[in-house]
Short mmCIF file of C-alpha atoms and ligand atoms in Angstrom, two decimals:
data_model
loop_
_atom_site.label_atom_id
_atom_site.label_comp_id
_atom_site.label_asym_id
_atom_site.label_seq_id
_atom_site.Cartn_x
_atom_site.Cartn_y
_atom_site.Cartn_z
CA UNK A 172 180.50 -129.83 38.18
CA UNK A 173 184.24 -129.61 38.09
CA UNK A 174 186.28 -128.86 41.34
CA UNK A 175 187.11 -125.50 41.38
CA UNK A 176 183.35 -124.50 41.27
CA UNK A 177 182.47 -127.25 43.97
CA UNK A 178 185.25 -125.78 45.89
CA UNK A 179 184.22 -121.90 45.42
CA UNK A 180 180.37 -123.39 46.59
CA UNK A 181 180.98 -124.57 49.73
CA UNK A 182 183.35 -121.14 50.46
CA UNK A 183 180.22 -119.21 49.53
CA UNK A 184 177.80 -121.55 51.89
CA UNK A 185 180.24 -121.28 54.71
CA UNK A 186 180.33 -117.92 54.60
CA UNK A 187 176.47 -117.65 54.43
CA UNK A 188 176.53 -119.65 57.35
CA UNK A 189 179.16 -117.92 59.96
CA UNK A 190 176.88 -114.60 58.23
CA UNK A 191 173.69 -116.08 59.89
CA UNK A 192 174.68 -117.69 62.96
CA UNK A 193 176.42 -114.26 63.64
CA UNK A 194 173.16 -112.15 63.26
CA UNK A 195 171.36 -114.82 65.49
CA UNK A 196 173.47 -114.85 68.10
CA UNK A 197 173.71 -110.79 67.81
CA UNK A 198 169.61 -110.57 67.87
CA UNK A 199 169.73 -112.76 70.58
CA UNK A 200 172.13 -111.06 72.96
CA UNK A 201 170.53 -107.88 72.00
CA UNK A 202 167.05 -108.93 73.66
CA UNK A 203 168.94 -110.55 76.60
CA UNK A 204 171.23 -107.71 77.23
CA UNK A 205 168.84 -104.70 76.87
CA UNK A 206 170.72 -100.72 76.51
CA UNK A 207 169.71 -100.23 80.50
CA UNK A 208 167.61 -102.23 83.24
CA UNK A 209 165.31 -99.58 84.98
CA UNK A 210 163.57 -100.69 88.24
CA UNK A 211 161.09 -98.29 89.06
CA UNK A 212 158.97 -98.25 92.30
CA UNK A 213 155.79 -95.39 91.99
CA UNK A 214 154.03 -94.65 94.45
CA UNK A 215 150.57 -95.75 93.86
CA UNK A 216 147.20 -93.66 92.05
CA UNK A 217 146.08 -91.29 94.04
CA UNK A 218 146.12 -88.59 91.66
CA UNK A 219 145.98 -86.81 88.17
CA UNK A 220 149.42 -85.97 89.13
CA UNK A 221 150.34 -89.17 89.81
CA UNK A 222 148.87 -91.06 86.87
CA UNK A 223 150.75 -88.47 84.23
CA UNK A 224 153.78 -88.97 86.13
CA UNK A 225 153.44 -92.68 85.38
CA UNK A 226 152.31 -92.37 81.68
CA UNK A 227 155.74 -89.97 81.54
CA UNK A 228 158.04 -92.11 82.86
CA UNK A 229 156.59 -95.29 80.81
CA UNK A 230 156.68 -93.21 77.58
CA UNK A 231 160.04 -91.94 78.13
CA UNK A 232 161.70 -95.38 79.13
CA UNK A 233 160.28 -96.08 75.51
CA UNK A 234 161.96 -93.37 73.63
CA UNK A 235 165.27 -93.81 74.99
CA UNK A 236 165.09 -97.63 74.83
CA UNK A 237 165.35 -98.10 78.72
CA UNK A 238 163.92 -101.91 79.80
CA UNK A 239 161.39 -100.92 82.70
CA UNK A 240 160.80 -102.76 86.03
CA UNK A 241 157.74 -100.67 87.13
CA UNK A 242 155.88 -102.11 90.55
CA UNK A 243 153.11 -99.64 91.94
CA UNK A 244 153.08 -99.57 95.83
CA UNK A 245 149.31 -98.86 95.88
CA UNK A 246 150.35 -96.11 98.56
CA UNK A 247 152.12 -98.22 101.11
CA UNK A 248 156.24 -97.71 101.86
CA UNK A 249 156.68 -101.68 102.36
CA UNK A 250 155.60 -102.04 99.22
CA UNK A 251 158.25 -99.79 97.93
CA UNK A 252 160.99 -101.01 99.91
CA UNK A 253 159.85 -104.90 99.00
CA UNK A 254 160.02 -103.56 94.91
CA UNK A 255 163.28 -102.18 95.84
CA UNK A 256 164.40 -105.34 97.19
CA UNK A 257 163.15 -107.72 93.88
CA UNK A 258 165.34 -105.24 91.62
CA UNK A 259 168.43 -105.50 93.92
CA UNK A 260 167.53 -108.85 93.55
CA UNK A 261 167.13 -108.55 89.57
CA UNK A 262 170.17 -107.14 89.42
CA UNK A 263 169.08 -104.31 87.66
CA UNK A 264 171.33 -100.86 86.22
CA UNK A 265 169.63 -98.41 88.36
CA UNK A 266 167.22 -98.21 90.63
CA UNK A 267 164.31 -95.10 90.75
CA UNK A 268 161.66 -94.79 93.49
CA UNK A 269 159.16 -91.53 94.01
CA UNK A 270 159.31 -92.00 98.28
CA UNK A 271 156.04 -92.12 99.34
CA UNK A 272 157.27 -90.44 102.83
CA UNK A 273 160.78 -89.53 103.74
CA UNK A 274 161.86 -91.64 106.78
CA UNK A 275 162.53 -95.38 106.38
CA UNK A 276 164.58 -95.65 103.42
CA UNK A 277 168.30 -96.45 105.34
CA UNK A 278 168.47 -100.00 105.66
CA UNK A 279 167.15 -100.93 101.60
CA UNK A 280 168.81 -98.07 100.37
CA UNK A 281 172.18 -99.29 101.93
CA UNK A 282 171.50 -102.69 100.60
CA UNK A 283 170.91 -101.14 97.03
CA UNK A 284 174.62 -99.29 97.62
CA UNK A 285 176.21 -102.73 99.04
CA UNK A 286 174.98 -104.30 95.66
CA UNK A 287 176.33 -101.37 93.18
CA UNK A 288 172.97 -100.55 92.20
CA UNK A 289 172.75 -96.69 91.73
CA UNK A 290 169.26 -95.19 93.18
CA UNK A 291 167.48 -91.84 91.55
CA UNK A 292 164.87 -90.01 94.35
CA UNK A 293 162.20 -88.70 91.37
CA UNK A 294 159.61 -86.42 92.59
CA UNK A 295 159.99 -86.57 96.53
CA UNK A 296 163.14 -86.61 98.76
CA UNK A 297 163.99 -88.80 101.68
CA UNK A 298 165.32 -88.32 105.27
CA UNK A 299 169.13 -89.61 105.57
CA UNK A 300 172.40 -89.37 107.47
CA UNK A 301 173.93 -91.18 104.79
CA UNK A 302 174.14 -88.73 101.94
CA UNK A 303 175.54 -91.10 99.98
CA UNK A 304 172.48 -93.59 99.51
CA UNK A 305 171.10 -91.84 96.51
CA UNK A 306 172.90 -90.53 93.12
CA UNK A 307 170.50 -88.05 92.24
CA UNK A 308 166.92 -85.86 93.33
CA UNK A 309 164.80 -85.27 89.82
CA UNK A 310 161.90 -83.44 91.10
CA UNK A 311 159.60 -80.13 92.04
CA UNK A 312 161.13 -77.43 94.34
CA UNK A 313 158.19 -77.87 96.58
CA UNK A 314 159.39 -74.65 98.76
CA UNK A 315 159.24 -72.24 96.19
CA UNK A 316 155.84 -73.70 94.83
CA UNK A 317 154.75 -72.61 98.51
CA UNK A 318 155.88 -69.56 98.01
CA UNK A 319 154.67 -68.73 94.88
CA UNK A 320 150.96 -69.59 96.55
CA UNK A 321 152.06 -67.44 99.13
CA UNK A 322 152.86 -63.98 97.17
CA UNK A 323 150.06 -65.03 95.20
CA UNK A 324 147.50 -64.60 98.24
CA UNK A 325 149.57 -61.16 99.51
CA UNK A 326 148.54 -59.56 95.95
CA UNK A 327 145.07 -60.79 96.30
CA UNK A 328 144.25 -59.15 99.55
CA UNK A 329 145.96 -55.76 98.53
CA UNK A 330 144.05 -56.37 95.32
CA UNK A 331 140.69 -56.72 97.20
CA UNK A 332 142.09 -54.54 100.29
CA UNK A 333 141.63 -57.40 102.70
CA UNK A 334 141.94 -56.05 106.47
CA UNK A 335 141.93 -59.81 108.19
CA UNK A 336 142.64 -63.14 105.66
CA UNK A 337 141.39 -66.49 107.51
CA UNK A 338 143.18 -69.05 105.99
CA UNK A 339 142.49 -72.92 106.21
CA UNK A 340 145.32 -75.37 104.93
CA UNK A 341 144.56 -79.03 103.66
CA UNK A 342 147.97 -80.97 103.58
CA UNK A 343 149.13 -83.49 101.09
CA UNK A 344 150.84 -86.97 102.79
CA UNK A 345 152.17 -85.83 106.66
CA UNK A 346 155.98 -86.33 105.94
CA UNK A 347 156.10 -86.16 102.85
CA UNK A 348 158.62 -83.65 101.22
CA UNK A 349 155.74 -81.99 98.99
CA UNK A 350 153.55 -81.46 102.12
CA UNK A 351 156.31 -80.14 104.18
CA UNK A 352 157.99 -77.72 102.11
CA UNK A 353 154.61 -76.24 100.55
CA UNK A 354 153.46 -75.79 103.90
CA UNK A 355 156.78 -74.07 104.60
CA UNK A 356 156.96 -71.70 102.05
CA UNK A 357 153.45 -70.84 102.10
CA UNK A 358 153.75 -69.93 106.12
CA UNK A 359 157.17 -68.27 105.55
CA UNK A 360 155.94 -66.31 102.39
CA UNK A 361 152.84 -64.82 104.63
CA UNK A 362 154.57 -64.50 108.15
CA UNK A 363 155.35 -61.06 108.04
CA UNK A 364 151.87 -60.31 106.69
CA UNK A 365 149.92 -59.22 109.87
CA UNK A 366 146.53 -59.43 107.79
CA UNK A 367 146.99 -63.43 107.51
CA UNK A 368 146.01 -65.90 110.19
CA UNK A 369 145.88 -69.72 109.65
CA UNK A 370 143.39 -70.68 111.08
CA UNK A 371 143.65 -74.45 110.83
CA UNK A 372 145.79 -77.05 108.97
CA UNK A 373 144.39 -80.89 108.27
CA UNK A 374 146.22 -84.08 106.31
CA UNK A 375 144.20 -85.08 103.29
CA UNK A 376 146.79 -87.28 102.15
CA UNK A 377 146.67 -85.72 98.47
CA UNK A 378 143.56 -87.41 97.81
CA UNK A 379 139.97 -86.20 96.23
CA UNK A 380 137.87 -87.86 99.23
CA UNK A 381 139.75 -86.86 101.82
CA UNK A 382 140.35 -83.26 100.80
CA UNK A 383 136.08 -83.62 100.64
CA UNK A 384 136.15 -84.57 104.24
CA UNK A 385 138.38 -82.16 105.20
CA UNK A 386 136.03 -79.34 103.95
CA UNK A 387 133.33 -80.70 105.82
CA UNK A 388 134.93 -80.51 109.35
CA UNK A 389 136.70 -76.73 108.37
CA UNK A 390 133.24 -75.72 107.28
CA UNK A 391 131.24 -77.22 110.52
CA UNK A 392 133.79 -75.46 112.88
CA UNK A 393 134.52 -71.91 110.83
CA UNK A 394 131.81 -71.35 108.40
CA UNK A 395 131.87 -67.94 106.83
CA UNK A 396 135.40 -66.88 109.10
CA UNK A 397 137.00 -69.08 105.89
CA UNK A 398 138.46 -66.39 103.76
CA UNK A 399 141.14 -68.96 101.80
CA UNK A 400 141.73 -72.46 101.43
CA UNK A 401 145.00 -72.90 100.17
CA UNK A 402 144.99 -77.08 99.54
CA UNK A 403 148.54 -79.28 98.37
CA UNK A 404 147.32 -80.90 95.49
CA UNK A 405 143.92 -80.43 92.91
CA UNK A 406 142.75 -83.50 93.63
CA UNK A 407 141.81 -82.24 97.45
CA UNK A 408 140.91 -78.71 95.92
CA UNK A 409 138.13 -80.36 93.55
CA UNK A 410 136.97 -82.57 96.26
CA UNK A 411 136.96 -79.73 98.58
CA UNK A 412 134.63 -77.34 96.19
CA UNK A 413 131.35 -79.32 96.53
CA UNK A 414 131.49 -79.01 100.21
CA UNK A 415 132.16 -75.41 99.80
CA UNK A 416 129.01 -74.62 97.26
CA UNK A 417 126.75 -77.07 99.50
CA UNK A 418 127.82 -75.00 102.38
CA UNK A 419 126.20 -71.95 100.32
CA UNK A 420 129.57 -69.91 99.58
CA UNK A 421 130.33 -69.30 96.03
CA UNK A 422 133.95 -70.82 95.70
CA UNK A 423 136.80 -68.29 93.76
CA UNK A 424 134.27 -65.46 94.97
CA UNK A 425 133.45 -65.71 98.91
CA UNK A 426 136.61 -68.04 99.44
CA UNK A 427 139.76 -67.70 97.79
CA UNK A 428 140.92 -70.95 96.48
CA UNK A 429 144.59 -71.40 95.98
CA UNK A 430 145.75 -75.13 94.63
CA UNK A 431 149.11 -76.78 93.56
CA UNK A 432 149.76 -79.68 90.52
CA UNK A 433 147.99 -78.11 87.55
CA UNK A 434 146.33 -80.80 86.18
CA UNK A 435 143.73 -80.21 83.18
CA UNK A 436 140.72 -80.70 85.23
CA UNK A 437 142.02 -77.58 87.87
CA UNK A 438 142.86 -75.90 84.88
CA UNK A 439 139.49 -76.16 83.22
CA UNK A 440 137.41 -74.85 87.01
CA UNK A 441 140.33 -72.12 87.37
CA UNK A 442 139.13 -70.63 83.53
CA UNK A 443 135.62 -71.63 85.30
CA UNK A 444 136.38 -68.66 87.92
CA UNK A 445 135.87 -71.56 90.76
CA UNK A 446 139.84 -71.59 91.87
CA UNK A 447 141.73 -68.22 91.82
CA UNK A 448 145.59 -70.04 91.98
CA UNK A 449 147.24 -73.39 90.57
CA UNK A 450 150.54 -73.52 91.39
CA UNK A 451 152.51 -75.78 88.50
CA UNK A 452 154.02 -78.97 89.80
CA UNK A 453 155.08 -81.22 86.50
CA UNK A 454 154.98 -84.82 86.61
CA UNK A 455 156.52 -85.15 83.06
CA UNK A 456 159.83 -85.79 85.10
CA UNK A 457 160.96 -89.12 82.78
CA UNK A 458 163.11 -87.61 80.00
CA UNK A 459 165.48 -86.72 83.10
CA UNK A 460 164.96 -89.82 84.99
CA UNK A 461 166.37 -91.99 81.75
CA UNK A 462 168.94 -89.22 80.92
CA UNK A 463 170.13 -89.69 84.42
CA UNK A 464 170.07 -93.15 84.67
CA UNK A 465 171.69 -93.78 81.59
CA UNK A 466 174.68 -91.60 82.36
CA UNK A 467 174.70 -93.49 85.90
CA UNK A 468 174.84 -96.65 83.92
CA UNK A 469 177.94 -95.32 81.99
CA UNK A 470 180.09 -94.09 85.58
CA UNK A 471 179.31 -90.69 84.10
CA UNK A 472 178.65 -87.52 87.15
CA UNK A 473 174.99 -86.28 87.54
CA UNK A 474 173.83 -83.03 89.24
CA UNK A 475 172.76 -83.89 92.92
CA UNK A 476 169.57 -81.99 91.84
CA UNK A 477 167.70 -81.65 89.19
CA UNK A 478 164.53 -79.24 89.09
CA UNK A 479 162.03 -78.38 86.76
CA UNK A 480 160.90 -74.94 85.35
CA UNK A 481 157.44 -74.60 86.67
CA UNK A 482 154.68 -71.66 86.46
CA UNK A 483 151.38 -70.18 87.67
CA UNK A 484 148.52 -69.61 86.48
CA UNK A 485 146.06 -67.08 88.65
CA UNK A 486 143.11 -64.99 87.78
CA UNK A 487 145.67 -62.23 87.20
CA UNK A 488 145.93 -63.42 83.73
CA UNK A 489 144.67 -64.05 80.56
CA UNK A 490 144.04 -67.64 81.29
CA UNK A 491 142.68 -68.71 77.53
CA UNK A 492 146.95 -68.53 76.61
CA UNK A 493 147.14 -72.31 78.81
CA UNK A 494 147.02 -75.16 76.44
CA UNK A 495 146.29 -78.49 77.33
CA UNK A 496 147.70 -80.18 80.30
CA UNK A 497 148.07 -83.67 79.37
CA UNK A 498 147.39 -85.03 83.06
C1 GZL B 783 154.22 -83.65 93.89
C2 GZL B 783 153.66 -85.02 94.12
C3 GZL B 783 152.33 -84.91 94.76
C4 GZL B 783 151.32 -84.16 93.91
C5 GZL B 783 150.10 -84.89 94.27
O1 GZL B 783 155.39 -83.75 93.16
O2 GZL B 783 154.50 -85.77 94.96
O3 GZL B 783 151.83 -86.22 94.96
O4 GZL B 783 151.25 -82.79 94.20
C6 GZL B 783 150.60 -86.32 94.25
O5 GZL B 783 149.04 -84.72 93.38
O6 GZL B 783 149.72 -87.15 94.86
#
């Protein structure tokens, strides 16, 4: 072979090589370095809701490339703050938690600021001096869904020209920022309503079993007085409706049922003529939280709030227009 083609070979080869290494090195750093480390602290199970909120964030973080951190606190706040810690820890981009209740947060929260790590509230708010702890709220206006329940039962009793409405009130989580500010704007929505009285409100933690034994003791102490039970979340509602039939009233007919979340199942006994009210509260909330954290990642401003549009869907209308829920 003479020496100008040995010479123009090992060009070629060298090339081929400083090609090759390039691309490795370039794959490599790419899985190392992913777009945007998300940790992600949920609270736990407990509901429909809560398991399509989940499902929305993971499929989202997938779409828009995000590398996840997710840690379930199977319902308990040290769990959350000891997730929060491991991803200061981690070192990750951002931080997102859903706070299971709103006090508590101050001392991790400062220790996610001290380390640069911005932190997204999704769903639920917390309780803090330091308005600086958190970029960014991505969730339900929980107020307004009370209200809506609220106007919702006002038109029902001048629809069935109600003299006296008995109402009994099963709470999500005590101190949490759903329970609080449903329970607001219900009671602020109905206060100038002489016809309503409240008879009783009890804490079933947003969960079916509970909201079951909450039934049971409202039922034992004011039988037929129950005109309305006007419960946080459908999980409570459809434990509470058992209790309710076994007690021999005919749910949606002898007692109002008003409900929040708007999950498929409450959907399908609403059509059923068993609930007469869900409120819409969305848990697809992820295509925000990644927007948000990506622009975070990049210094870029975000909107101290973000809400949702929500809805609701009543025996006032035609309710075969709701497609499927998907949660
Ligand atoms: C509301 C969310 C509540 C749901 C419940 O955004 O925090 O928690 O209403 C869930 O179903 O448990």
């Amino acid at each position: 072979m003479g020496k100008r083609k040995w010479l123009i070979m090992v060009m070629v080869s060298n090339l081929l090589l400083a090609f090759f290494s390039f691309a490795c090195q370039k794959n490599d750093s790419a899985q190392s370095d992913p777009a945007l480390l998300l940790g992600f602290s949920q609270i736990g199970s407990e509901s429909a809701w809560r398991a399509g909120n989940t499902k929305d964030i993971e499929e989202q973080a997938e779409l828009f490339g995000v590398s996840l951190m997710f840690e379930n606190a199977n319902q308990k706040q040290e769990n959350q703050i000891a997730a929060i810690r491991r991803f200061i820890a981690y070192k990750v981009d951002v931080i997102a938690f859903s706070p299971i209740v709103e006090e508590g947060w101050e001392n991790v929260l400062t220790e996610a600021k001290n380390a640069g790590i911005p932190v997204i509230l999704v769903d639920r708010d917390i309780c803090s001096k330091d308005k600086e702890l958190t970029a960014c709220l991505i969730g339900a206006d929980f107020y307004e869904e009370g209200v809506m329940a609220g106007e919702y039962l006002i038109r029902k009793a001048d629809t069935l020209g109600l003299e006296q409405v008995n109402i009994v009130e099963i709470t999500g989580t005590d101190n949490s920022t759903p329970m609080e500010q449903r329970q607001a704007g219900f009671a602020d929505t109905i206060a100038s309503d002489e016809r309503m009285n409240i008879l009783e409100s009890i804490d079933g933690d947003f969960i079916k079993s509970r909201g079951a034994e909450c039934m049971r003791t409202l039922l034992e102490k004011y039988g037929d007085d129950i005109d309305v039970v006007y419960s946080h979340n459908d999980e409570m509602t459809l434990g509470a409706l058992p209790e309710i039939e076994e007690a021999g009233f005919v749910p949606g007919k002898d007692i109002i049922i008003i409900s929040i979340d708007g999950g498929q199942d409450a959907i399908d006994v609403l059509k059923d003529g068993k609930i007469n009210c869900v409120v819409e509260c969305t848990p697809k909330l992820g295509r925000k939280v990644m927007e948000t954290a990506i622009k975070l990642k990049n210094g870029e401003e975000v909107d101290d709030v973000i809400h949702p549009e929500e809805q609701i869907f009543s025996d006032e209308q035609d309710l075969s227009t709701i497609g499927p829920r998907g949660y």
